[in-house]
Structure formats: structure tokens, C-alpha cells
Coordinates of N, CA and C in Angstrom, one line a residue:
Chain Z
D230 N -41.6 15.0 -53.3 CA -41.0 14.9 -51.9 C -39.9 16.0 -51.9
A231 N -39.4 16.8 -50.9 CA -38.4 18.1 -50.9 C -37.4 17.1 -49.9
G232 N -37.9 15.9 -49.4 CA -36.7 15.8 -48.4 C -36.5 16.4 -47.2
V233 N -35.5 16.2 -46.6 CA -35.0 16.9 -45.6 C -34.5 18.3 -46.0
T234 N -34.9 19.2 -45.1 CA -34.9 20.7 -45.4 C -34.2 21.2 -44.5
Q235 N -33.2 21.9 -44.6 CA -32.3 22.9 -43.4 C -32.5 24.2 -44.1
S236 N -32.2 25.0 -43.1 CA -31.8 26.4 -43.0 C -31.2 27.2 -41.7
P237 N -30.8 28.2 -42.0 CA -29.9 28.6 -43.7 C -29.0 27.5 -43.9
T238 N -28.1 27.8 -45.4 CA -27.3 27.3 -45.8 C -26.0 27.4 -45.5
H239 N -26.4 28.9 -44.8 CA -24.8 29.3 -44.0 C -24.8 30.4 -43.3
L240 N -24.0 30.5 -42.2 CA -23.9 31.4 -40.8 C -22.9 31.9 -40.6
I241 N -22.8 32.9 -40.4 CA -21.4 33.4 -39.7 C -21.8 34.3 -38.3
K242 N -21.2 33.7 -37.2 CA -21.6 34.5 -36.0 C -20.2 34.6 -35.4
T243 N -20.1 35.3 -34.2 CA -19.2 35.9 -33.5 C -18.9 35.0 -32.2
R244 N -17.7 34.7 -31.7 CA -17.9 34.3 -30.5 C -18.5 34.4 -29.2
G245 N -19.4 33.8 -29.0 CA -20.0 34.1 -27.6 C -22.0 34.4 -28.2
Q246 N -21.9 34.5 -29.2 CA -23.0 34.5 -30.0 C -24.2 33.2 -29.4
Q247 N -25.0 33.5 -30.1 CA -26.0 32.5 -29.7 C -26.8 32.2 -31.4
V248 N -26.9 30.8 -31.7 CA -27.5 30.6 -33.4 C -28.4 29.6 -32.8
T249 N -29.5 29.5 -33.8 CA -30.5 28.7 -34.0 C -30.8 28.3 -35.3
L250 N -30.4 26.4 -35.6 CA -30.5 26.3 -37.0 C -32.0 25.1 -36.8
R251 N -32.2 25.3 -38.0 CA -33.6 24.8 -38.5 C -33.8 23.6 -39.5
C252 N -34.8 22.9 -39.0 CA -35.1 21.6 -39.8 C -36.1 21.2 -40.0
S253 N -36.4 20.5 -41.3 CA -38.0 20.3 -41.3 C -37.9 18.7 -42.1
P254 N -38.2 17.9 -42.0 CA -38.0 16.4 -41.7 C -38.8 15.9 -42.9
K255 N -38.3 15.1 -43.5 CA -38.8 14.5 -44.9 C -40.3 13.7 -44.7
S256 N -41.5 14.2 -45.5 CA -42.6 13.5 -45.7 C -42.9 12.1 -44.5
G257 N -43.9 12.0 -43.9 CA -43.9 10.7 -43.0 C -42.7 10.7 -42.4
H258 N -41.8 11.4 -41.8 CA -41.1 11.3 -40.8 C -41.1 11.7 -39.8
D259 N -41.2 11.3 -38.3 CA -41.6 12.1 -37.0 C -40.4 12.0 -36.3
T260 N -39.1 11.5 -36.3 CA -38.2 11.5 -35.5 C -37.0 12.4 -36.2
V261 N -36.5 13.1 -35.7 CA -34.9 14.0 -36.2 C -33.7 14.2 -35.4
S262 N -32.7 13.9 -36.1 CA -31.4 13.7 -35.5 C -30.7 15.0 -36.0
W263 N -29.7 15.5 -35.0 CA -28.6 16.4 -35.7 C -27.2 15.9 -35.2
Y264 N -26.8 16.4 -36.3 CA -25.3 15.5 -36.3 C -24.2 17.2 -36.8
Q265 N -23.4 16.9 -36.1 CA -22.0 17.7 -36.4 C -21.2 17.2 -37.2
Q266 N -20.8 18.0 -38.3 CA -19.7 17.2 -38.8 C -18.2 18.8 -38.7
A267 N -17.1 18.2 -38.3 CA -16.1 19.0 -38.3 C -15.5 18.6 -39.7
L268 N -14.5 19.5 -40.2 CA -13.7 19.4 -41.5 C -12.4 18.1 -41.4
G269 N -12.8 17.3 -42.3 CA -12.4 16.3 -42.1 C -12.5 15.2 -41.3
Q270 N -13.9 15.3 -40.9 CA -14.3 14.2 -39.7 C -15.9 13.9 -40.2
G271 N -15.9 12.2 -39.9 CA -17.6 11.9 -39.9 C -18.1 12.7 -39.1
P272 N -19.5 12.6 -39.6 CA -20.5 12.9 -38.8 C -20.7 12.8 -37.6
Q273 N -21.0 13.8 -36.2 CA -20.8 13.4 -34.8 C -22.2 13.6 -34.3
F274 N -23.0 12.1 -33.6 CA -24.1 12.3 -33.1 C -24.3 13.6 -32.0
I275 N -25.2 14.6 -32.1 CA -25.5 15.3 -31.2 C -26.6 15.1 -30.2
F276 N -28.1 14.9 -30.5 CA -28.8 14.5 -30.1 C -30.5 14.2 -30.9
Q277 N -31.9 13.5 -30.5 CA -32.1 12.7 -31.5 C -33.4 13.3 -30.8
Y278 N -34.5 13.8 -31.6 CA -35.8 14.6 -30.9 C -36.8 13.3 -31.7
Y279 N -38.4 12.8 -30.5 CA -39.1 11.8 -31.1 C -40.3 12.3 -30.1
E280 N -41.2 12.7 -30.7 CA -42.5 12.9 -30.1 C -42.1 14.5 -29.1
E281 N -41.3 15.0 -29.8 CA -41.0 16.6 -28.6 C -40.5 16.6 -28.2
E282 N -39.8 15.3 -27.9 CA -38.6 15.2 -26.2 C -37.5 14.6 -27.1
E283 N -36.2 14.8 -26.2 CA -35.2 14.7 -26.6 C -35.1 13.0 -25.9
R284 N -34.7 12.4 -26.7 CA -34.9 10.5 -27.1 C -33.0 10.2 -26.4
Q285 N -32.4 10.4 -27.2 CA -30.6 10.6 -26.8 C -30.0 11.4 -27.1
R286 N -28.4 11.0 -26.4 CA -28.0 12.7 -26.7 C -26.4 12.1 -26.7
G287 N -26.0 12.7 -27.5 CA -24.3 12.6 -27.4 C -23.7 13.3 -26.7
N288 N -22.1 12.9 -27.1 CA -21.2 13.8 -26.0 C -21.0 15.2 -26.1
F289 N -21.8 16.0 -26.1 CA -22.1 17.4 -26.2 C -22.5 18.3 -25.2
P290 N -21.6 19.5 -25.4 CA -22.3 20.2 -23.6 C -23.3 20.6 -23.7
D291 N -24.3 21.2 -22.5 CA -25.2 21.4 -22.6 C -25.7 23.0 -23.5
R292 N -24.4 23.6 -23.8 CA -24.6 24.5 -24.9 C -25.5 24.5 -25.8
F293 N -25.4 23.1 -26.1 CA -26.5 22.4 -27.2 C -27.3 22.1 -26.9
S294 N -28.6 22.6 -27.2 CA -30.1 22.2 -27.0 C -30.9 21.9 -28.1
G295 N -32.1 21.7 -28.0 CA -33.1 21.8 -29.1 C -34.3 21.6 -29.1
H296 N -35.3 21.7 -30.0 CA -36.8 21.0 -29.9 C -37.3 21.1 -31.0
Q297 N -38.2 20.1 -30.8 CA -38.7 19.6 -31.6 C -40.5 20.1 -31.5
F298 N -40.8 20.6 -32.7 CA -42.6 21.1 -32.9 C -43.4 19.9 -33.0
P299 N -44.8 20.4 -33.0 CA -45.6 19.5 -33.4 C -45.8 18.8 -34.5
N300 N -45.4 19.9 -35.6 CA -45.8 19.3 -36.5 C -44.3 18.3 -37.7
Y301 N -43.5 18.0 -36.5 CA -42.0 17.4 -36.8 C -40.8 18.2 -36.7
S302 N -41.3 19.6 -37.3 CA -39.9 20.3 -37.4 C -39.0 20.4 -36.3
S303 N -37.7 20.7 -36.7 CA -37.2 21.0 -35.4 C -36.1 22.3 -35.2
E304 N -35.6 22.5 -33.9 CA -34.2 23.4 -33.7 C -33.3 22.6 -33.3
L305 N -32.2 23.7 -33.8 CA -31.2 23.1 -32.8 C -30.3 24.8 -32.2
N306 N -30.1 24.7 -31.0 CA -29.3 25.8 -30.1 C -28.1 25.8 -29.9
V307 N -27.1 26.7 -30.4 CA -26.1 26.8 -29.5 C -25.9 28.1 -28.9
N308 N -25.5 28.3 -27.9 CA -24.9 29.3 -26.6 C -24.0 29.4 -26.7
A309 N -23.3 30.5 -26.7 CA -22.2 30.9 -25.9 C -21.1 30.1 -27.3
L310 N -21.1 30.3 -28.1 CA -20.5 29.9 -29.4 C -19.0 29.7 -29.3
L311 N -18.2 29.3 -29.2 CA -16.8 28.9 -29.7 C -16.2 28.7 -31.2
L312 N -14.7 29.4 -31.1 CA -14.4 28.9 -32.3 C -14.4 27.8 -33.1
G313 N -14.4 26.7 -32.0 CA -14.7 24.9 -32.4 C -16.2 24.7 -32.7
D314 N -16.6 25.4 -32.4 CA -18.4 24.9 -33.1 C -18.2 25.3 -34.2
S315 N -17.2 26.0 -35.5 CA -17.6 25.7 -36.6 C -17.7 24.1 -37.2
A316 N -18.3 24.3 -37.9 CA -19.1 22.6 -38.6 C -20.1 22.9 -39.4
L317 N -20.4 21.4 -40.2 CA -21.2 21.6 -41.1 C -22.1 20.8 -39.8
Y318 N -23.4 21.5 -40.1 CA -24.6 20.7 -38.7 C -25.3 20.1 -39.6
L319 N -25.7 19.1 -39.4 CA -26.5 18.3 -40.5 C -28.1 18.1 -40.0
C320 N -29.2 18.0 -40.3 CA -30.1 17.3 -39.8 C -30.3 15.7 -40.7
A321 N -30.6 14.6 -40.1 CA -31.3 13.9 -40.1 C -32.8 13.3 -39.7
S322 N -33.6 12.9 -41.0 CA -34.9 12.4 -40.3 C -35.2 10.8 -40.6
S323 N -36.0 10.1 -39.6 CA -36.5 9.0 -40.2 C -38.1 8.8 -39.2
T324 N -38.5 7.7 -39.6 CA -39.5 7.0 -39.1 C -39.1 6.5 -37.6
N325 N -39.7 6.1 -36.7 CA -39.8 5.5 -35.3 C -39.3 4.3 -35.8
S326 N -39.7 3.5 -36.8 CA -39.7 2.2 -36.9 C -37.9 2.0 -37.5
N327 N -37.6 1.0 -37.9 CA -36.2 0.6 -38.2 C -36.0 1.3 -39.7
S328 N -36.2 2.5 -39.2 CA -35.7 3.0 -40.8 C -34.2 3.9 -41.3
P329 N -34.0 3.8 -42.1 CA -32.6 4.4 -42.6 C -32.9 5.8 -42.3
L330 N -31.9 6.7 -41.8 CA -31.8 8.1 -41.8 C -31.4 8.8 -43.2
H331 N -32.5 10.0 -43.5 CA -32.7 10.9 -44.7 C -31.8 12.1 -44.4
F332 N -30.9 12.5 -44.6 CA -29.9 13.9 -44.2 C -30.3 15.0 -45.0
G333 N -30.2 16.0 -44.2 CA -30.6 17.4 -45.2 C -28.7 17.9 -45.9
N334 N -29.2 19.1 -46.6 CA -27.8 19.7 -47.1 C -27.0 20.0 -45.8
G335 N -27.2 20.5 -44.9 CA -26.7 20.8 -43.9 C -26.8 22.1 -43.7
T336 N -25.9 22.9 -42.5 CA -26.0 24.5 -42.0 C -24.5 24.5 -42.1
R337 N -24.0 25.4 -43.0 CA -22.7 25.5 -42.4 C -22.4 26.8 -41.6
L338 N -21.7 26.8 -40.3 CA -21.8 27.9 -39.2 C -20.4 27.9 -39.0
T339 N -20.2 29.0 -39.5 CA -18.7 29.9 -39.0 C -18.9 30.8 -38.1
V340 N -17.8 30.3 -36.9 CA -17.7 31.0 -36.0 C -16.3 31.8 -35.9
T341 N -16.3 33.4 -35.9 CA -15.5 34.4 -36.4 C -14.6 35.0 -34.5
Chain R
A141 N -14.7 1.3 -26.2 CA -15.2 2.1 -26.6 C -15.7 2.2 -28.3
Q142 N -17.0 2.7 -28.6 CA -17.4 2.2 -29.8 C -16.4 3.1 -30.6
R143 N -16.4 2.2 -31.9 CA -15.6 3.5 -32.7 C -15.7 3.0 -34.2
V144 N -15.7 3.3 -35.5 CA -15.3 3.0 -36.4 C -14.4 3.6 -37.4
T145 N -13.8 2.7 -38.0 CA -12.4 3.4 -38.4 C -12.1 3.0 -39.7
Q146 N -12.1 3.9 -40.6 CA -11.7 3.7 -42.0 C -10.4 4.3 -42.1
P147 N -9.5 3.3 -42.3 CA -7.7 3.7 -42.5 C -7.5 4.3 -43.6
E148 N -8.2 4.7 -44.3 CA -7.8 5.4 -46.1 C -8.2 6.6 -45.8
K149 N -8.1 7.8 -46.1 CA -8.4 8.7 -46.5 C -8.9 9.0 -48.1
L150 N -8.0 8.4 -48.5 CA -8.1 8.7 -50.4 C -7.9 7.4 -50.8
L151 N -8.6 6.7 -51.9 CA -8.7 5.6 -52.5 C -8.6 6.3 -53.9
S152 N -7.5 5.7 -54.8 CA -7.6 6.0 -55.9 C -7.5 4.8 -57.2
V153 N -8.5 4.3 -57.9 CA -7.9 3.6 -58.9 C -8.5 4.3 -60.0
F154 N -8.4 3.3 -61.1 CA -8.7 3.2 -62.6 C -10.0 2.3 -62.4
K155 N -10.6 3.2 -63.7 CA -12.0 2.9 -64.1 C -11.5 1.4 -64.5
G156 N -12.7 0.3 -64.3 CA -12.8 -1.2 -64.4 C -11.9 -1.7 -63.4
A157 N -11.1 -1.2 -62.4 CA -10.4 -2.0 -61.3 C -11.2 -2.5 -60.2
P158 N -11.0 -3.0 -59.3 CA -11.7 -3.7 -58.5 C -11.4 -2.6 -57.3
V159 N -12.7 -2.6 -56.4 CA -12.3 -1.2 -55.2 C -12.7 -2.2 -53.9
E160 N -11.9 -1.9 -53.0 CA -12.2 -2.3 -51.8 C -12.5 -0.8 -50.5
L161 N -13.0 -0.7 -50.0 CA -13.0 0.2 -48.8 C -13.3 -0.2 -47.9
K162 N -12.2 0.3 -46.8 CA -12.0 -0.5 -45.7 C -12.8 -0.1 -44.3
C163 N -13.2 -1.0 -43.6 CA -13.9 -0.4 -42.4 C -14.1 -1.6 -41.2
N164 N -13.1 -1.1 -40.0 CA -13.1 -2.1 -39.2 C -14.1 -1.3 -38.4
Y165 N -14.5 -2.2 -37.1 CA -15.2 -1.4 -35.7 C -15.0 -1.7 -34.6
S166 N -15.2 -1.4 -33.5 CA -15.3 -1.9 -32.2 C -16.1 -1.7 -31.7
Y167 N -17.2 -2.6 -31.2 CA -18.6 -2.8 -30.3 C -18.8 -4.0 -29.8
S168 N -19.0 -3.6 -28.7 CA -19.4 -5.0 -27.5 C -20.5 -5.9 -27.9
G169 N -21.4 -5.7 -28.5 CA -22.7 -6.1 -28.8 C -22.9 -6.7 -30.6
S170 N -24.2 -6.4 -30.4 CA -24.0 -7.1 -32.0 C -24.6 -5.7 -32.8
P171 N -23.8 -5.3 -33.9 CA -24.0 -4.2 -34.1 C -25.0 -4.2 -35.3
E172 N -25.5 -3.0 -36.2 CA -26.1 -2.6 -37.3 C -24.9 -1.9 -38.0
L173 N -24.8 -2.2 -39.3 CA -23.2 -1.8 -39.9 C -24.2 -1.2 -41.1
F174 N -23.4 0.4 -41.6 CA -24.4 0.8 -43.3 C -22.8 1.2 -43.7
W175 N -23.0 1.5 -44.7 CA -22.3 2.2 -46.1 C -23.3 3.9 -46.2
Y176 N -22.4 5.0 -46.2 CA -23.0 6.3 -46.5 C -22.4 6.5 -47.5
V177 N -23.0 7.5 -48.6 CA -22.1 7.9 -49.9 C -22.7 9.7 -50.1
Q178 N -21.6 10.2 -50.3 CA -21.9 11.8 -50.7 C -20.9 11.8 -52.0
Y179 N -22.2 12.2 -52.8 CA -21.5 12.5 -54.3 C -21.4 13.9 -54.0
S180 N -20.7 14.4 -55.1 CA -20.0 15.8 -55.2 C -21.6 17.1 -55.5
R181 N -21.7 17.8 -54.7 CA -22.8 18.6 -54.3 C -24.0 17.9 -53.8
Q182 N -23.7 16.9 -53.2 CA -25.2 16.2 -52.8 C -25.2 16.2 -51.6
R183 N -26.3 15.5 -50.9 CA -26.4 15.3 -49.9 C -26.2 13.9 -49.3
L184 N -25.8 13.4 -48.2 CA -25.2 11.9 -47.2 C -26.6 11.6 -47.8
Q185 N -25.9 10.2 -48.2 CA -27.6 9.3 -48.5 C -27.0 7.9 -48.2
L186 N -27.6 7.0 -47.9 CA -27.6 5.6 -47.5 C -27.3 4.8 -48.7
L187 N -26.2 3.9 -48.7 CA -25.5 3.1 -49.9 C -26.1 1.8 -49.9
L188 N -25.7 1.1 -48.5 CA -26.4 0.0 -48.1 C -26.3 -0.1 -46.7
R189 N -27.4 -1.6 -46.4 CA -27.1 -1.6 -44.8 C -26.8 -3.2 -44.6
H190 N -26.2 -3.7 -43.5 CA -25.8 -5.1 -43.9 C -26.7 -5.9 -43.6
I191 N -27.7 -5.9 -43.1 CA -29.3 -6.4 -42.3 C -29.8 -6.8 -43.9
S192 N -29.8 -5.9 -45.0 CA -30.3 -6.0 -46.1 C -29.7 -6.8 -47.2
R193 N -28.8 -7.1 -47.2 CA -28.2 -8.0 -47.9 C -28.0 -7.6 -49.5
E194 N -28.6 -6.6 -49.6 CA -28.5 -5.7 -50.9 C -27.2 -5.4 -51.7
S195 N -27.4 -5.6 -53.2 CA -26.5 -4.9 -53.7 C -26.8 -3.6 -54.4
I196 N -26.3 -2.8 -54.1 CA -26.5 -1.4 -54.6 C -25.2 -0.8 -55.4
K197 N -25.7 -0.4 -56.8 CA -25.2 -0.1 -57.6 C -23.6 -0.9 -57.9
G198 N -23.5 -2.1 -57.6 CA -22.8 -3.1 -57.9 C -22.2 -3.2 -56.0
F199 N -22.2 -2.6 -55.5 CA -21.1 -2.5 -54.5 C -21.8 -3.8 -53.3
T200 N -21.3 -4.1 -52.9 CA -21.5 -5.1 -51.6 C -20.6 -5.0 -50.3
A201 N -21.3 -5.1 -49.2 CA -20.5 -5.2 -48.2 C -20.7 -6.8 -47.2
D202 N -20.1 -7.4 -46.9 CA -20.3 -8.4 -45.5 C -19.5 -8.1 -44.0
L203 N -20.5 -8.2 -43.5 CA -19.8 -8.1 -42.4 C -19.3 -9.5 -41.4
N204 N -18.2 -9.3 -41.2 CA -17.2 -10.0 -40.8 C -16.8 -9.9 -39.3
K205 N -17.8 -10.5 -38.3 CA -17.5 -10.2 -36.8 C -16.4 -10.9 -36.3
G206 N -15.6 -11.9 -36.5 CA -14.6 -12.5 -36.4 C -13.4 -11.5 -36.2
E207 N -13.5 -10.7 -37.6 CA -12.4 -9.6 -37.7 C -13.2 -7.9 -37.5
T208 N -14.5 -8.2 -37.3 CA -14.9 -6.9 -36.7 C -14.9 -5.8 -38.3
S209 N -14.9 -6.3 -38.9 CA -15.2 -5.3 -40.3 C -16.4 -5.7 -41.5
F210 N -16.3 -4.3 -42.4 CA -17.5 -4.5 -42.7 C -16.7 -3.9 -44.3
H211 N -16.0 -4.0 -44.9 CA -15.4 -3.8 -46.1 C -16.5 -4.0 -47.1
L212 N -16.4 -2.5 -48.0 CA -17.3 -2.2 -48.9 C -16.5 -2.1 -50.5
K213 N -17.1 -3.5 -51.9 CA -16.2 -3.9 -52.5 C -17.4 -3.6 -53.9
K214 N -16.2 -3.3 -55.0 CA -17.0 -3.6 -55.7 C -16.2 -3.9 -57.2
P215 N -16.5 -5.0 -58.1 CA -15.6 -5.7 -58.8 C -14.8 -5.0 -60.1
F216 N -15.7 -3.9 -60.4 CA -15.4 -2.9 -61.6 C -15.6 -1.7 -61.2
A217 N -14.8 -0.5 -60.8 CA -15.4 0.4 -60.4 C -15.2 1.3 -62.0
Q218 N -16.2 2.3 -61.7 CA -16.8 3.3 -62.8 C -16.5 4.7 -62.3
E219 N -16.5 5.5 -63.2 CA -16.4 7.2 -63.2 C -17.1 7.8 -62.2
E220 N -18.2 7.5 -62.0 CA -19.3 7.7 -61.2 C -19.5 7.5 -59.8
D221 N -18.6 6.8 -59.8 CA -18.6 6.2 -58.7 C -17.7 6.9 -57.3
S222 N -17.0 8.4 -57.8 CA -16.1 8.9 -57.5 C -17.0 9.9 -56.5
A223 N -16.8 9.6 -55.2 CA -17.2 10.2 -54.3 C -16.8 10.0 -52.7
M224 N -17.4 10.4 -51.5 CA -16.8 10.6 -50.6 C -17.9 9.2 -49.8
Y225 N -17.2 8.5 -49.0 CA -17.9 7.3 -48.7 C -17.3 6.5 -47.0
Y226 N -18.5 6.8 -46.3 CA -18.8 6.9 -44.5 C -19.3 5.5 -43.9
C227 N -18.2 4.7 -43.7 CA -18.9 3.9 -42.5 C -19.9 4.2 -41.5
A228 N -20.6 3.3 -41.1 CA -21.2 3.8 -39.8 C -21.9 2.8 -38.8
L229 N -21.9 2.4 -37.9 CA -22.3 1.5 -37.0 C -23.8 2.1 -36.2
S230 N -24.4 1.6 -35.7 CA -25.6 1.7 -34.7 C -25.5 0.6 -33.9
P231 N -25.3 1.4 -32.5 CA -25.0 0.3 -31.3 C -27.0 -0.1 -30.7
F232 N -27.6 0.8 -31.3 CA -28.8 0.1 -30.5 C -29.9 -0.7 -31.7
N233 N -29.0 -1.6 -32.3 CA -30.0 -2.1 -33.4 C -30.9 -1.6 -34.5
Q234 N -30.9 -0.1 -34.7 CA -32.2 0.3 -34.7 C -31.7 1.2 -36.0
A235 N -31.8 1.5 -37.0 CA -31.5 1.9 -38.0 C -31.5 3.8 -37.6
G236 N -32.7 4.3 -37.4 CA -33.0 5.6 -37.4 C -32.4 6.1 -36.2
T237 N -31.5 5.3 -34.8 CA -31.1 5.8 -34.2 C -29.8 6.2 -34.3
A238 N -28.7 6.6 -33.1 CA -27.9 7.5 -33.4 C -27.0 6.3 -34.1
L239 N -25.8 7.1 -35.5 CA -25.0 6.3 -35.8 C -23.6 7.1 -35.4
I240 N -22.5 6.0 -35.3 CA -21.5 6.6 -35.2 C -20.4 6.3 -36.6
F241 N -20.0 7.4 -37.0 CA -19.4 7.2 -38.0 C -17.8 7.2 -37.9
G242 N -17.5 6.8 -39.1 CA -16.2 6.8 -39.7 C -15.8 7.9 -40.1
K243 N -14.2 8.3 -40.8 CA -14.1 9.8 -40.7 C -14.4 9.7 -42.7
G244 N -14.2 8.6 -42.9 CA -15.1 8.6 -44.2 C -13.5 8.1 -45.4
T245 N -13.5 8.1 -46.7 CA -12.8 7.8 -47.6 C -13.2 8.1 -48.5
T246 N -12.4 9.3 -49.5 CA -12.5 9.2 -50.7 C -12.3 8.8 -51.7
L247 N -13.2 8.0 -52.3 CA -12.9 7.1 -53.4 C -12.4 8.2 -55.3
S248 N -11.5 8.1 -55.6 CA -11.2 8.8 -56.7 C -11.1 7.6 -57.8
V249 N -12.1 7.9 -58.9 CA -12.0 6.8 -60.0 C -11.5 7.4 -61.4
S250 N -10.6 7.3 -61.9 CA -10.0 7.9 -62.9 C -9.8 7.1 -64.7
S251 N -9.9 7.5 -65.6 CA -10.1 6.9 -66.6 C -8.9 6.8 -67.2

């Protein structure tokens, strides 16, 4: 079991551009959550997807959007990138029951 | 406001010494609390959760609702315990839902 996989591992974008990050959940998991981790901070919840719909959302602007596919994989899209969007983006999967989160290794996004 | 506070950025101890990583929380309801750990070059992983009352790798944590704390303790630190530790709170009493993380504490164990 490969666990949660994320791609790409690193990404460099220019301010104003758009970016798409991808995540495949752990086998048997149907719920995907995304977190942003700025340098020196703990992970901050962006949103969660279940049954291809956004179920919960944190305090992030509409520039951050996502999608979940029928195979439970997920994408995180960020439009109109700002320098402050530079961070490690973590994907975590779980089952819909009371199971703990399993995290991926993250995608390091740098906005210049 | 819901918040998790880890007051120490860095905790340095010698091998064999006791360890206590502090975590305080602010939450109006009944939270579920977790400790996550990230070893060097590894992904963030669950260490323990308060409802399971388990001892993982010799670590324990007790939820003190009166003091709103969930400190992580180990009686004798090992060098392999060196890692980044995050305390986290679930506001919906479900482990798979949104977690609120503290800023983390780096534990450094030296011989």
C-alpha cells in the first residue's frame, strides 16, 4: 500500500498564475482533506471532499478550489497566485467513519 | 475561538531524561485531541489520540479538561524520539474531519 501520494513534489509558479495539485488517497479511503503549511506553522485546514463534494471548508478565499473524482482522488486548484501562497500543501485521506487522517508527503509550492 | 497552543518551539533533552511537550487548547465543546509526529524526511503521522488511551512508543497524553491541556509525556527519552510534534484538535469529535493544529514543537534528544 503506497499510502497517500501527492504530485508534483515541488512547483515554482509566478504571481498571478494558476496551479493544480494532485492527490491519491490511501487504498480504502474515500475522504480527502487539504491543508496548507506555511514555514514555521502547523498545517491549516483548507477543505475536505467526500462523495465528490466539498463537505467542509476552512478560512480560505475562493481562489482555492478543489475537486474529487469518482476514484476518490482529488485536485487542489489555486488561482491568481500570491506570494503568500508559497507553502507546503498537504493532502490527507481518511474513511468517512471516525478514522484518523493519513497524510501525504506534500507539494512544496513556491510563488515568485 | 478554537485554538491550539504549543508554547515551546524547541525542547532539548538528554537521552534518558523525562520529556513533556506542552499543549493547551481553546474550545467551547468537547474536543477530540491528537498528537501527530513528523520524523526527519518522513510524512506527518498520528502518534496518539486521547480517546484510545494508548501508549505509543512510550508516549502518553492525558486530556485535562479543567486546565484545557493535553501534554505529551515520556519518562525516558530516546534519540529516535527526535522529531517535530504537533498537537491537534478536532472540533467535530470525528477524527477524519477538520483538524486545528498547533505550531509544533521540535524535540531534540542528544546523547
